[in-house]
Structure formats: C-alpha cells, structure tokens
C-alpha cells in the first residue's frame, strides 16, 4: 500500500524537485501540498505549488499556509537562493487557473489526519509553522499521525552545523519556536538535516544526465536549477548543489540509505545560537535538563549519497 503523505513546503527549487520525486515514485499518495513562507512569499510558494500540480498533472489538494513565523519577525524570502519567483526565475504565469483548498494549511492537516488515523506521513521541508499551528489547535492529532519527516536543522555530523548562521539551518532559524514545538511533540519524527543533505551533491553533469534521461521532468529541472547551481557556486564553490528536500523524500522511500541516532531534540529560541538544533543522546539526567521527559526522535547522521542519487535518477527517468 502506498504511503499517504501531506507535503509541507515552500517551493522553492529543491522543494519542487522533491515534489516531483515523490510524485514520480508511484509509492506515495500525495494527499495534499501545504505551503509556507520561506524560499518565496506565501503567494509565490502557493502559485508554484499550483503550477507544479497543473504542469505535471499531480492529483492533490494545494492548501495555502502561514505567511509569518509564530514569534520571531518574518524575514525576507530567500530570493537570492531561489530567484524572485521561487523557481529560479523561469517564465511563470502570475496566476494558475486552479483552486486552492478553502482550508488553511493547518486545518487541512488536522482534518486529513483525523480522517485517516495512523495513515498520514507528514513530510515538512520548510519552516515548521503550519505543523506547529496544527499541534497548537488540535493536539489530539499527535497519536494519529503515522510519521513525521523533517528536512531542517544541523547536528554537527560530518562537519555540518549551519547554513544561515554558523549554528543554524534555514528552515529552523526561520521559525525556531515552531520547530521546538514540532520536535518535542510525542509523535515519531525523523530529522533529515544538513548532516546528510550537504553530504549529497547533484553535480551539473548529473543534472545534464537527468535532462537527457527524464523525458517528463528533465528539462524543467534543468531550467529551474540553473539559478540554484549559480548560488551554490558563488556561496560554496560547488559544481552543482546540495540535495536538501529530496533527501527527506528519499528517507521515506528508502530509509536503508540513512544511518540514524536517537534522542530528544530541542531548538535554541533566542540569542546568538538561535535556530541551533541539539539532540541529547546521553542517557544521564542533569540537574537542569530541558530534554528530560521529551520524546526521543531520530536524527540522520549519514547517508549513502550515491544510492540516493541513483534512486532519484531512476525514479525521475520516465
Ligand atoms: O536549508 C535548506 C532548506 O532551506 C531547504 O528546505 C530549502 O528549500 C530551504 O527552504
Ligand atoms: Ca524547502
């Protein structure tokens, strides 16, 4: 039976690539795409989700979500990474002739989880605001969610500690309070952070190959990823780009590609280390311990990068 997934996202170039990965896999029923501010404004993120739905005939609901974090001030969309329109500044219509779901993202999540108890996996690859709002409004959904997979955070494995600040990753620093709520909820959650997503690089040669191999998706991915590739070249000297959001989809499709560790996770919510993610793996209890009594979650510490790249290529080669 296919995994029923709600995909919470801020498309976003790598978000779009991840949505297409999930769609093309044939192993995921996309119950809904819920959008959140981040890589783009909420308007552009939602338009981009509708564009993908229309262009690639993805049978799913699109629900617009949060346009601002829970507590910290809203930053500007990261257009220097994803382009002004969020999809690498390819030509896009201003509006798409498709309706969004009338419910806001968090209500869509609540209703769908209640409708399909123990069947829904939440994959979240943007700020965690929508998930936190759903938890705040309806904590009864916690035991009804099958699994949560988050792309976000950085725990220092393989030397990866942050991409916005020295110790914070974009999705977490963008709404640290939401992330702390989501990570400390008592549901089974796996974090796919920079520890593994920066271990896997899609080189420009890889994308050229995908362009040739994937009749349906290759040209589109090539076009949207030029901006992203330029950003990675300038900021990190890479030939190609890190595989962030698709790594979360890969975790669902092929968890054997990843190594994990377990422990409660907290997020720093103020000060110079705001957005830092910390997983307590030692069993000892301390006189002061804000991890104590929080549920153990999973953090990915290593990935079979070649296996992941092969899976993506194989899945998209339609
Ligand atoms: O830090 C990487 C994450 O930030 C990815 O989800 C990317 O799409 C951006 O949102
Ligand atoms: Ca994202």
PDB file of C-alpha atoms and ligand atoms in Angstrom:
ATOM      1  CA  UNK A   1       0.000   0.000   0.000  1.00  0.00           C
ATOM      2  CA  UNK A   2       1.295   3.476  -0.835  1.00  0.00           C
ATOM      3  CA  UNK A   3       2.300   5.973   1.832  1.00  0.00           C
ATOM      4  CA  UNK A   4      -0.280   8.710   2.283  1.00  0.00           C
ATOM      5  CA  UNK A   5       1.704  11.930   2.513  1.00  0.00           C
ATOM      6  CA  UNK A   6       0.966  15.571   3.219  1.00  0.00           C
ATOM      7  CA  UNK A   7       3.897  17.532   1.833  1.00  0.00           C
ATOM      8  CA  UNK A   8       4.511  20.814   3.660  1.00  0.00           C
ATOM      9  CA  UNK A   9       6.772  23.015   1.589  1.00  0.00           C
ATOM     10  CA  UNK A  10       7.996  26.431   0.446  1.00  0.00           C
ATOM     11  CA  UNK A  11       8.620  25.898  -3.283  1.00  0.00           C
ATOM     12  CA  UNK A  12      11.445  26.699  -3.800  1.00  0.00           C
ATOM     13  CA  UNK A  13      13.689  24.963  -6.353  1.00  0.00           C
ATOM     14  CA  UNK A  14      14.719  21.962  -4.270  1.00  0.00           C
ATOM     15  CA  UNK A  15      11.169  21.759  -2.924  1.00  0.00           C
ATOM     16  CA  UNK A  16       9.862  21.456  -6.493  1.00  0.00           C
ATOM     17  CA  UNK A  17      12.429  18.747  -7.219  1.00  0.00           C
ATOM     18  CA  UNK A  18      11.312  16.889  -4.092  1.00  0.00           C
ATOM     19  CA  UNK A  19       7.617  17.150  -5.000  1.00  0.00           C
ATOM     20  CA  UNK A  20       8.379  15.676  -8.428  1.00  0.00           C
ATOM     21  CA  UNK A  21      10.436  12.905  -6.783  1.00  0.00           C
ATOM     22  CA  UNK A  22       7.503  11.985  -4.526  1.00  0.00           C
ATOM     23  CA  UNK A  23       5.021  12.184  -7.402  1.00  0.00           C
ATOM     24  CA  UNK A  24       7.134  10.141  -9.820  1.00  0.00           C
ATOM     25  CA  UNK A  25       7.909   7.427  -7.261  1.00  0.00           C
ATOM     26  CA  UNK A  26       4.472   5.834  -7.620  1.00  0.00           C
ATOM     27  CA  UNK A  27       4.880   4.833  -3.961  1.00  0.00           C
ATOM     28  CA  UNK A  28       3.412   7.961  -2.412  1.00  0.00           C
ATOM     29  CA  UNK A  29      -0.188   9.146  -2.443  1.00  0.00           C
ATOM     30  CA  UNK A  30       0.136  12.920  -2.209  1.00  0.00           C
ATOM     31  CA  UNK A  31      -2.936  13.742  -0.122  1.00  0.00           C
ATOM     32  CA  UNK A  32      -2.070  17.424  -0.089  1.00  0.00           C
ATOM     33  CA  UNK A  33       0.609  20.003  -0.624  1.00  0.00           C
ATOM     34  CA  UNK A  34       0.552  22.633   2.105  1.00  0.00           C
ATOM     35  CA  UNK A  35       2.563  25.778   1.549  1.00  0.00           C
ATOM     36  CA  UNK A  36       4.517  28.003   3.888  1.00  0.00           C
ATOM     37  CA  UNK A  37       6.522  31.238   3.561  1.00  0.00           C
ATOM     38  CA  UNK A  38      10.294  30.886   3.280  1.00  0.00           C
ATOM     39  CA  UNK A  39      12.030  30.449  -0.048  1.00  0.00           C
ATOM     40  CA  UNK A  40       9.257  32.585  -1.541  1.00  0.00           C
ATOM     41  CA  UNK A  41       6.353  34.690  -0.334  1.00  0.00           C
ATOM     42  CA  UNK A  42       3.320  32.620   0.589  1.00  0.00           C
ATOM     43  CA  UNK A  43       1.634  33.867  -2.594  1.00  0.00           C
ATOM     44  CA  UNK A  44       4.511  32.739  -4.805  1.00  0.00           C
ATOM     45  CA  UNK A  45       5.024  29.465  -2.930  1.00  0.00           C
ATOM     46  CA  UNK A  46       1.333  28.631  -3.376  1.00  0.00           C
ATOM     47  CA  UNK A  47       1.335  29.708  -7.027  1.00  0.00           C
ATOM     48  CA  UNK A  48       4.390  27.497  -7.586  1.00  0.00           C
ATOM     49  CA  UNK A  49       2.699  24.502  -5.981  1.00  0.00           C
ATOM     50  CA  UNK A  50      -0.344  25.035  -8.214  1.00  0.00           C
ATOM     51  CA  UNK A  51       1.949  25.388 -11.225  1.00  0.00           C
ATOM     52  CA  UNK A  52       3.576  22.022 -10.482  1.00  0.00           C
ATOM     53  CA  UNK A  53       0.167  20.452  -9.938  1.00  0.00           C
ATOM     54  CA  UNK A  54      -1.066  21.716 -13.296  1.00  0.00           C
ATOM     55  CA  UNK A  55       2.067  21.144 -15.367  1.00  0.00           C
ATOM     56  CA  UNK A  56       2.718  17.609 -14.107  1.00  0.00           C
ATOM     57  CA  UNK A  57      -0.925  16.543 -13.552  1.00  0.00           C
ATOM     58  CA  UNK A  58      -0.414  15.890  -9.857  1.00  0.00           C
ATOM     59  CA  UNK A  59      -3.734  14.807  -8.336  1.00  0.00           C
ATOM     60  CA  UNK A  60      -3.556  16.541  -4.977  1.00  0.00           C
ATOM     61  CA  UNK A  61      -5.000  19.380  -2.937  1.00  0.00           C
ATOM     62  CA  UNK A  62      -2.985  22.545  -2.507  1.00  0.00           C
ATOM     63  CA  UNK A  63      -3.612  24.483   0.688  1.00  0.00           C
ATOM     64  CA  UNK A  64      -2.039  27.859   1.452  1.00  0.00           C
ATOM     65  CA  UNK A  65      -0.421  28.176   4.863  1.00  0.00           C
ATOM     66  CA  UNK A  66       1.435  30.535   7.146  1.00  0.00           C
ATOM     67  CA  UNK A  67       2.970  33.766   5.912  1.00  0.00           C
ATOM     68  CA  UNK A  68       4.789  34.591   9.132  1.00  0.00           C
ATOM     69  CA  UNK A  69       6.590  32.734  11.968  1.00  0.00           C
ATOM     70  CA  UNK A  70       4.987  32.126  15.389  1.00  0.00           C
ATOM     71  CA  UNK A  71       7.169  34.541  17.364  1.00  0.00           C
ATOM     72  CA  UNK A  72      10.245  35.867  15.573  1.00  0.00           C
ATOM     73  CA  UNK A  73       9.787  38.564  12.931  1.00  0.00           C
ATOM     74  CA  UNK A  74       9.250  37.384   9.370  1.00  0.00           C
ATOM     75  CA  UNK A  75      12.418  37.661   7.316  1.00  0.00           C
ATOM     76  CA  UNK A  76      12.522  38.336   3.603  1.00  0.00           C
ATOM     77  CA  UNK A  77      12.022  35.375   1.253  1.00  0.00           C
ATOM     78  CA  UNK A  78      15.351  33.837   0.228  1.00  0.00           C
ATOM     79  CA  UNK A  79      15.127  35.054  -3.363  1.00  0.00           C
ATOM     80  CA  UNK A  80      18.942  35.144  -3.618  1.00  0.00           C
ATOM     81  CA  UNK A  81      18.822  31.314  -3.435  1.00  0.00           C
ATOM     82  CA  UNK A  82      15.617  30.516  -5.349  1.00  0.00           C
ATOM     83  CA  UNK A  83      15.029  33.544  -7.588  1.00  0.00           C
ATOM     84  CA  UNK A  84      12.412  36.288  -7.319  1.00  0.00           C
ATOM     85  CA  UNK A  85       9.611  33.893  -8.252  1.00  0.00           C
ATOM     86  CA  UNK A  86      10.903  30.958  -6.166  1.00  0.00           C
ATOM     87  CA  UNK A  87      11.529  28.724  -9.171  1.00  0.00           C
ATOM     88  CA  UNK A  88      14.796  30.089 -10.467  1.00  0.00           C
ATOM     89  CA  UNK A  89      13.098  32.890 -12.426  1.00  0.00           C
ATOM     90  CA  UNK A  90      11.867  30.678 -15.247  1.00  0.00           C
ATOM     91  CA  UNK A  91       8.836  32.148 -17.031  1.00  0.00           C
ATOM     92  CA  UNK A  92       5.751  31.533 -14.930  1.00  0.00           C
ATOM     93  CA  UNK A  93       2.177  32.775 -15.217  1.00  0.00           C
ATOM     94  CA  UNK A  94       1.136  35.182 -12.449  1.00  0.00           C
ATOM     95  CA  UNK A  95      -1.861  33.066 -11.645  1.00  0.00           C
ATOM     96  CA  UNK A  96      -2.769  29.430 -12.234  1.00  0.00           C
ATOM     97  CA  UNK A  97      -6.394  28.579 -13.135  1.00  0.00           C
ATOM     98  CA  UNK A  98      -6.719  26.062 -10.295  1.00  0.00           C
ATOM     99  CA  UNK A  99      -8.366  26.489  -6.917  1.00  0.00           C
ATOM    100  CA  UNK A 100      -6.574  26.068  -3.621  1.00  0.00           C
ATOM    101  CA  UNK A 101      -8.314  24.104  -0.890  1.00  0.00           C
ATOM    102  CA  UNK A 102     -10.505  26.576   1.046  1.00  0.00           C
ATOM    103  CA  UNK A 103      -8.947  25.491   4.357  1.00  0.00           C
ATOM    104  CA  UNK A 104      -5.720  26.952   5.630  1.00  0.00           C
ATOM    105  CA  UNK A 105      -2.800  24.521   5.709  1.00  0.00           C
ATOM    106  CA  UNK A 106      -3.065  23.711   9.407  1.00  0.00           C
ATOM    107  CA  UNK A 107      -6.797  22.962   9.173  1.00  0.00           C
ATOM    108  CA  UNK A 108      -6.189  20.787   6.136  1.00  0.00           C
ATOM    109  CA  UNK A 109      -3.536  18.855   8.095  1.00  0.00           C
ATOM    110  CA  UNK A 110      -5.837  18.439  11.111  1.00  0.00           C
ATOM    111  CA  UNK A 111      -8.829  17.279   9.040  1.00  0.00           C
ATOM    112  CA  UNK A 112      -6.810  14.869   6.932  1.00  0.00           C
ATOM    113  CA  UNK A 113      -5.002  13.280   9.872  1.00  0.00           C
ATOM    114  CA  UNK A 114      -8.326  12.786  11.662  1.00  0.00           C
ATOM    115  CA  UNK A 115      -9.875  11.324   8.521  1.00  0.00           C
ATOM    116  CA  UNK A 116      -7.035   8.805   8.048  1.00  0.00           C
ATOM    117  CA  UNK A 117      -5.885   7.885  11.564  1.00  0.00           C
ATOM    118  CA  UNK A 118      -2.394   6.320  11.679  1.00  0.00           C
ATOM    119  CA  UNK A 119      -2.039   6.537   7.905  1.00  0.00           C
ATOM    120  CA  UNK A 120      -0.647  10.010   7.246  1.00  0.00           C
ATOM    121  CA  UNK A 121       3.048  10.788   6.973  1.00  0.00           C
ATOM    122  CA  UNK A 122       3.902  14.475   7.190  1.00  0.00           C
ATOM    123  CA  UNK A 123       6.948  15.444   5.172  1.00  0.00           C
ATOM    124  CA  UNK A 124       7.931  19.003   6.066  1.00  0.00           C
ATOM    125  CA  UNK A 125      10.666  20.722   4.073  1.00  0.00           C
ATOM    126  CA  UNK A 126      10.162  24.363   5.004  1.00  0.00           C
ATOM    127  CA  UNK A 127       9.599  26.360   8.171  1.00  0.00           C
ATOM    128  CA  UNK A 128       7.562  24.239  10.589  1.00  0.00           C
ATOM    129  CA  UNK A 129       4.918  26.896  11.227  1.00  0.00           C
ATOM    130  CA  UNK A 130       1.972  25.000   9.695  1.00  0.00           C
ATOM    131  CA  UNK A 131       2.722  21.848  11.685  1.00  0.00           C
ATOM    132  CA  UNK A 132       3.096  23.834  14.916  1.00  0.00           C
ATOM    133  CA  UNK A 133      -0.207  25.641  14.312  1.00  0.00           C
ATOM    134  CA  UNK A 134      -1.907  22.280  13.736  1.00  0.00           C
ATOM    135  CA  UNK A 135      -0.443  20.953  17.002  1.00  0.00           C
ATOM    136  CA  UNK A 136      -1.498  24.042  18.936  1.00  0.00           C
ATOM    137  CA  UNK A 137      -5.065  23.906  17.633  1.00  0.00           C
ATOM    138  CA  UNK A 138      -5.555  20.134  17.721  1.00  0.00           C
ATOM    139  CA  UNK A 139      -3.105  18.224  19.952  1.00  0.00           C
ATOM    140  CA  UNK A 140      -5.396  15.199  19.555  1.00  0.00           C
ATOM    141  CA  UNK A 141      -3.786  14.578  16.155  1.00  0.00           C
ATOM    142  CA  UNK A 142      -0.417  13.678  17.750  1.00  0.00           C
ATOM    143  CA  UNK A 143      -1.127   9.953  18.242  1.00  0.00           C
ATOM    144  CA  UNK A 144      -2.978   9.791  14.923  1.00  0.00           C
ATOM    145  CA  UNK A 145      -0.002  10.747  12.726  1.00  0.00           C
ATOM    146  CA  UNK A 146       1.924   7.781  11.332  1.00  0.00           C
ATOM    147  CA  UNK A 147       5.284   9.510  10.935  1.00  0.00           C
ATOM    148  CA  UNK A 148       6.863  12.938  10.515  1.00  0.00           C
ATOM    149  CA  UNK A 149       9.930  13.526   8.337  1.00  0.00           C
ATOM    150  CA  UNK A 150      11.534  16.966   8.556  1.00  0.00           C
ATOM    151  CA  UNK A 151      14.222  18.494   6.382  1.00  0.00           C
ATOM    152  CA  UNK A 152      15.847  21.006   8.665  1.00  0.00           C
ATOM    153  CA  UNK A 153      18.441  21.560  11.308  1.00  0.00           C
ATOM    154  CA  UNK A 154      22.066  20.590  11.655  1.00  0.00           C
ATOM    155  CA  UNK A 155      23.591  18.481  14.423  1.00  0.00           C
ATOM    156  CA  UNK A 156      27.285  18.764  13.586  1.00  0.00           C
ATOM    157  CA  UNK A 157      27.703  15.367  11.939  1.00  0.00           C
ATOM    158  CA  UNK A 158      30.136  15.280   9.040  1.00  0.00           C
ATOM    159  CA  UNK A 159      31.108  18.842   9.988  1.00  0.00           C
ATOM    160  CA  UNK A 160      27.752  20.385   9.051  1.00  0.00           C
ATOM    161  CA  UNK A 161      26.491  22.876  11.619  1.00  0.00           C
ATOM    162  CA  UNK A 162      24.520  25.575   9.786  1.00  0.00           C
ATOM    163  CA  UNK A 163      23.856  27.379   6.534  1.00  0.00           C
ATOM    164  CA  UNK A 164      22.291  30.660   7.692  1.00  0.00           C
ATOM    165  CA  UNK A 165      24.325  31.203  10.838  1.00  0.00           C
ATOM    166  CA  UNK A 166      27.334  29.147  11.969  1.00  0.00           C
ATOM    167  CA  UNK A 167      24.934  27.040  14.047  1.00  0.00           C
ATOM    168  CA  UNK A 168      21.521  27.276  12.379  1.00  0.00           C
ATOM    169  CA  UNK A 169      19.856  25.930   9.277  1.00  0.00           C
ATOM    170  CA  UNK A 170      17.347  27.970   7.254  1.00  0.00           C
ATOM    171  CA  UNK A 171      14.117  26.072   7.952  1.00  0.00           C
ATOM    172  CA  UNK A 172      14.736  26.097  11.697  1.00  0.00           C
ATOM    173  CA  UNK A 173      16.055  29.635  12.198  1.00  0.00           C
ATOM    174  CA  UNK A 174      13.106  30.836  10.086  1.00  0.00           C
ATOM    175  CA  UNK A 175      10.707  29.739  12.855  1.00  0.00           C
ATOM    176  CA  UNK A 176      12.617  28.269  15.806  1.00  0.00           C
ATOM    177  CA  UNK A 177       9.618  28.251  18.161  1.00  0.00           C
ATOM    178  CA  UNK A 178       7.585  26.208  15.680  1.00  0.00           C
ATOM    179  CA  UNK A 179      10.476  23.759  15.260  1.00  0.00           C
ATOM    180  CA  UNK A 180      10.777  23.264  19.019  1.00  0.00           C
ATOM    181  CA  UNK A 181       7.033  22.521  19.256  1.00  0.00           C
ATOM    182  CA  UNK A 182       7.206  20.022  16.401  1.00  0.00           C
ATOM    183  CA  UNK A 183      10.376  18.273  17.635  1.00  0.00           C
ATOM    184  CA  UNK A 184       9.080  17.867  21.202  1.00  0.00           C
ATOM    185  CA  UNK A 185       5.640  16.526  20.274  1.00  0.00           C
ATOM    186  CA  UNK A 186       5.151  12.877  21.109  1.00  0.00           C
ATOM    187  CA  UNK A 187       4.961  11.566  17.561  1.00  0.00           C
ATOM    188  CA  UNK A 188       7.550   9.545  15.654  1.00  0.00           C
ATOM    189  CA  UNK A 189       9.771  12.056  13.899  1.00  0.00           C
ATOM    190  CA  UNK A 190      12.958  11.849  11.846  1.00  0.00           C
ATOM    191  CA  UNK A 191      15.108  14.855  11.063  1.00  0.00           C
ATOM    192  CA  UNK A 192      16.965  14.891   7.774  1.00  0.00           C
ATOM    193  CA  UNK A 193      19.322  17.794   8.397  1.00  0.00           C
ATOM    194  CA  UNK A 194      22.378  19.360   6.811  1.00  0.00           C
ATOM    195  CA  UNK A 195      24.377  16.486   8.371  1.00  0.00           C
ATOM    196  CA  UNK A 196      23.203  14.378   5.435  1.00  0.00           C
ATOM    197  CA  UNK A 197      21.739  16.816   2.899  1.00  0.00           C
ATOM    198  CA  UNK A 198      25.095  18.566   2.469  1.00  0.00           C
ATOM    199  CA  UNK A 199      26.766  15.178   2.009  1.00  0.00           C
ATOM    200  CA  UNK A 200      24.929  14.653  -1.290  1.00  0.00           C
ATOM    201  CA  UNK A 201      25.592  16.899  -4.274  1.00  0.00           C
ATOM    202  CA  UNK A 202      23.854  16.880  -7.628  1.00  0.00           C
ATOM    203  CA  UNK A 203      26.652  17.980  -9.952  1.00  0.00           C
ATOM    204  CA  UNK A 204      25.905  19.901 -13.119  1.00  0.00           C
ATOM    205  CA  UNK A 205      26.900  16.770 -15.075  1.00  0.00           C
ATOM    206  CA  UNK A 206      24.328  14.805 -13.063  1.00  0.00           C
ATOM    207  CA  UNK A 207      21.631  17.354 -13.935  1.00  0.00           C
ATOM    208  CA  UNK A 208      22.648  17.242 -17.632  1.00  0.00           C
ATOM    209  CA  UNK A 209      22.274  13.478 -17.474  1.00  0.00           C
ATOM    210  CA  UNK A 210      18.868  13.820 -15.802  1.00  0.00           C
ATOM    211  CA  UNK A 211      17.890  16.278 -18.528  1.00  0.00           C
ATOM    212  CA  UNK A 212      18.558  13.576 -21.110  1.00  0.00           C
ATOM    213  CA  UNK A 213      17.174  10.623 -19.183  1.00  0.00           C
ATOM    214  CA  UNK A 214      13.956  12.122 -17.836  1.00  0.00           C
ATOM    215  CA  UNK A 215      11.640  12.977 -20.720  1.00  0.00           C
ATOM    216  CA  UNK A 216       8.905  14.260 -18.419  1.00  0.00           C
ATOM    217  CA  UNK A 217      10.849  16.163 -15.768  1.00  0.00           C
ATOM    218  CA  UNK A 218      14.419  16.599 -17.014  1.00  0.00           C
ATOM    219  CA  UNK A 219      14.142  19.852 -18.946  1.00  0.00           C
ATOM    220  CA  UNK A 220      12.080  21.538 -16.234  1.00  0.00           C
ATOM    221  CA  UNK A 221      14.531  20.522 -13.501  1.00  0.00           C
ATOM    222  CA  UNK A 222      17.445  21.665 -15.624  1.00  0.00           C
ATOM    223  CA  UNK A 223      15.807  25.072 -16.182  1.00  0.00           C
ATOM    224  CA  UNK A 224      14.800  25.772 -12.570  1.00  0.00           C
ATOM    225  CA  UNK A 225      18.104  24.555 -11.146  1.00  0.00           C
ATOM    226  CA  UNK A 226      20.400  26.951 -13.093  1.00  0.00           C
ATOM    227  CA  UNK A 227      19.797  29.730 -10.550  1.00  0.00           C
ATOM    228  CA  UNK A 228      20.286  27.307  -7.636  1.00  0.00           C
ATOM    229  CA  UNK A 229      23.501  25.984  -9.120  1.00  0.00           C
ATOM    230  CA  UNK A 230      24.848  29.528  -9.592  1.00  0.00           C
ATOM    231  CA  UNK A 231      24.035  30.323  -5.960  1.00  0.00           C
ATOM    232  CA  UNK A 232      25.931  27.229  -4.739  1.00  0.00           C
ATOM    233  CA  UNK A 233      28.881  28.064  -6.955  1.00  0.00           C
ATOM    234  CA  UNK A 234      29.111  31.580  -5.551  1.00  0.00           C
ATOM    235  CA  UNK A 235      28.412  30.731  -1.920  1.00  0.00           C
ATOM    236  CA  UNK A 236      30.184  27.371  -1.548  1.00  0.00           C
ATOM    237  CA  UNK A 237      32.302  26.919  -4.667  1.00  0.00           C
ATOM    238  CA  UNK A 238      30.265  23.859  -5.654  1.00  0.00           C
ATOM    239  CA  UNK A 239      29.854  22.389  -9.109  1.00  0.00           C
ATOM    240  CA  UNK A 240      26.161  21.634  -8.614  1.00  0.00           C
ATOM    241  CA  UNK A 241      24.083  21.858  -5.446  1.00  0.00           C
ATOM    242  CA  UNK A 242      23.206  20.202  -2.158  1.00  0.00           C
ATOM    243  CA  UNK A 243      20.269  17.804  -2.068  1.00  0.00           C
ATOM    244  CA  UNK A 244      18.136  19.129   0.759  1.00  0.00           C
ATOM    245  CA  UNK A 245      14.410  18.495   0.350  1.00  0.00           C
ATOM    246  CA  UNK A 246      14.651  15.420  -1.878  1.00  0.00           C
ATOM    247  CA  UNK A 247      16.664  13.753   0.893  1.00  0.00           C
ATOM    248  CA  UNK A 248      13.528  13.820   3.072  1.00  0.00           C
ATOM    249  CA  UNK A 249      11.568  12.052   0.335  1.00  0.00           C
ATOM    250  CA  UNK A 250      14.439   9.574  -0.087  1.00  0.00           C
ATOM    251  CA  UNK A 251      14.247   8.821   3.637  1.00  0.00           C
ATOM    252  CA  UNK A 252      10.620   7.778   3.238  1.00  0.00           C
ATOM    253  CA  UNK A 253      11.224   5.778   0.066  1.00  0.00           C
ATOM    254  CA  UNK A 254      14.492   4.133   1.127  1.00  0.00           C
ATOM    255  CA  UNK A 255      15.312   4.555   4.833  1.00  0.00           C
ATOM    256  CA  UNK A 256      18.075   1.956   4.463  1.00  0.00           C
ATOM    257  CA  UNK A 257      20.159   4.649   2.741  1.00  0.00           C
ATOM    258  CA  UNK A 258      20.468   6.505   6.072  1.00  0.00           C
ATOM    259  CA  UNK A 259      22.074   5.968   9.463  1.00  0.00           C
ATOM    260  CA  UNK A 260      20.272   7.481  12.435  1.00  0.00           C
ATOM    261  CA  UNK A 261      20.773   8.219  16.103  1.00  0.00           C
ATOM    262  CA  UNK A 262      18.067   8.797  18.683  1.00  0.00           C
ATOM    263  CA  UNK A 263      17.371  11.288  21.413  1.00  0.00           C
ATOM    264  CA  UNK A 264      15.145  14.210  22.386  1.00  0.00           C
ATOM    265  CA  UNK A 265      15.690  17.347  20.304  1.00  0.00           C
ATOM    266  CA  UNK A 266      15.450  20.963  21.414  1.00  0.00           C
ATOM    267  CA  UNK A 267      15.835  24.180  19.452  1.00  0.00           C
ATOM    268  CA  UNK A 268      17.576  27.305  20.713  1.00  0.00           C
ATOM    269  CA  UNK A 269      14.950  30.075  20.526  1.00  0.00           C
ATOM    270  CA  UNK A 270      16.978  33.187  21.373  1.00  0.00           C
ATOM    271  CA  UNK A 271      20.482  34.611  21.457  1.00  0.00           C
ATOM    272  CA  UNK A 272      23.375  34.196  19.046  1.00  0.00           C
ATOM    273  CA  UNK A 273      22.734  30.459  18.602  1.00  0.00           C
ATOM    274  CA  UNK A 274      19.034  30.950  17.742  1.00  0.00           C
ATOM    275  CA  UNK A 275      17.885  28.141  15.453  1.00  0.00           C
ATOM    276  CA  UNK A 276      20.519  25.675  16.672  1.00  0.00           C
ATOM    277  CA  UNK A 277      19.222  22.101  16.953  1.00  0.00           C
ATOM    278  CA  UNK A 278      20.533  19.878  19.735  1.00  0.00           C
ATOM    279  CA  UNK A 279      19.839  16.162  20.151  1.00  0.00           C
ATOM    280  CA  UNK A 280      20.615  14.713  23.578  1.00  0.00           C
ATOM    281  CA  UNK A 281      21.983  11.209  23.059  1.00  0.00           C
ATOM    282  CA  UNK A 282      23.381  10.570  26.520  1.00  0.00           C
ATOM    283  CA  UNK A 283      21.048   8.801  28.966  1.00  0.00           C
ATOM    284  CA  UNK A 284      22.350  10.622  32.062  1.00  0.00           C
ATOM    285  CA  UNK A 285      19.969  13.093  33.693  1.00  0.00           C
ATOM    286  CA  UNK A 286      21.160  16.514  34.773  1.00  0.00           C
ATOM    287  CA  UNK A 287      20.007  18.941  37.480  1.00  0.00           C
ATOM    288  CA  UNK A 288      18.975  21.295  34.692  1.00  0.00           C
ATOM    289  CA  UNK A 289      17.677  19.324  31.720  1.00  0.00           C
ATOM    290  CA  UNK A 290      15.105  20.653  29.265  1.00  0.00           C
ATOM    291  CA  UNK A 291      15.475  17.476  27.182  1.00  0.00           C
ATOM    292  CA  UNK A 292      14.366  15.256  30.058  1.00  0.00           C
ATOM    293  CA  UNK A 293      10.857  13.838  29.558  1.00  0.00           C
ATOM    294  CA  UNK A 294      10.774  14.866  25.909  1.00  0.00           C
ATOM    295  CA  UNK A 295      10.227  12.074  23.397  1.00  0.00           C
ATOM    296  CA  UNK A 296      13.174  10.504  21.613  1.00  0.00           C
ATOM    297  CA  UNK A 297      13.281  11.367  17.939  1.00  0.00           C
ATOM    298  CA  UNK A 298      15.598  10.256  15.143  1.00  0.00           C
ATOM    299  CA  UNK A 299      18.358  12.312  13.559  1.00  0.00           C
ATOM    300  CA  UNK A 300      20.015  11.199  10.318  1.00  0.00           C
ATOM    301  CA  UNK A 301      23.780  11.103  10.757  1.00  0.00           C
ATOM    302  CA  UNK A 302      24.946   9.535   7.493  1.00  0.00           C
ATOM    303  CA  UNK A 303      23.674   8.793   4.026  1.00  0.00           C
ATOM    304  CA  UNK A 304      24.593   6.575   1.107  1.00  0.00           C
ATOM    305  CA  UNK A 305      24.858   9.544  -1.262  1.00  0.00           C
ATOM    306  CA  UNK A 306      25.435   7.515  -4.410  1.00  0.00           C
ATOM    307  CA  UNK A 307      22.448   5.337  -3.554  1.00  0.00           C
ATOM    308  CA  UNK A 308      20.305   8.440  -3.117  1.00  0.00           C
ATOM    309  CA  UNK A 309      21.463   9.976  -6.405  1.00  0.00           C
ATOM    310  CA  UNK A 310      20.817   6.692  -8.215  1.00  0.00           C
ATOM    311  CA  UNK A 311      17.336   6.451  -6.684  1.00  0.00           C
ATOM    312  CA  UNK A 312      16.464   9.991  -7.761  1.00  0.00           C
ATOM    313  CA  UNK A 313      17.726   9.422 -11.317  1.00  0.00           C
ATOM    314  CA  UNK A 314      15.962   6.080 -11.627  1.00  0.00           C
ATOM    315  CA  UNK A 315      12.690   7.437 -10.223  1.00  0.00           C
ATOM    316  CA  UNK A 316      12.582  10.514 -12.459  1.00  0.00           C
ATOM    317  CA  UNK A 317      13.690   8.680 -15.606  1.00  0.00           C
ATOM    318  CA  UNK A 318      10.217   8.419 -17.090  1.00  0.00           C
TER     319      UNK A 318
HETATM  320  O1  LIG B   1      18.446  24.702   4.372  1.00  0.00           O
HETATM  321  C1  LIG B   1      17.829  24.059   3.296  1.00  0.00           C
HETATM  322  C2  LIG B   1      16.340  24.254   3.314  1.00  0.00           C
HETATM  323  O2  LIG B   1      16.053  25.658   3.225  1.00  0.00           O
HETATM  324  C3  LIG B   1      15.605  23.619   2.163  1.00  0.00           C
HETATM  325  O3  LIG B   1      14.351  23.181   2.610  1.00  0.00           O
HETATM  326  C4  LIG B   1      15.445  24.760   1.194  1.00  0.00           C
HETATM  327  O4  LIG B   1      14.345  24.574   0.327  1.00  0.00           O
HETATM  328  C5  LIG B   1      15.241  25.934   2.110  1.00  0.00           C
HETATM  329  O5  LIG B   1      13.901  26.002   2.491  1.00  0.00           O
HETATM  330 CA1  LIG B   2      12.313  23.878   1.371  1.00  0.00          CA
END
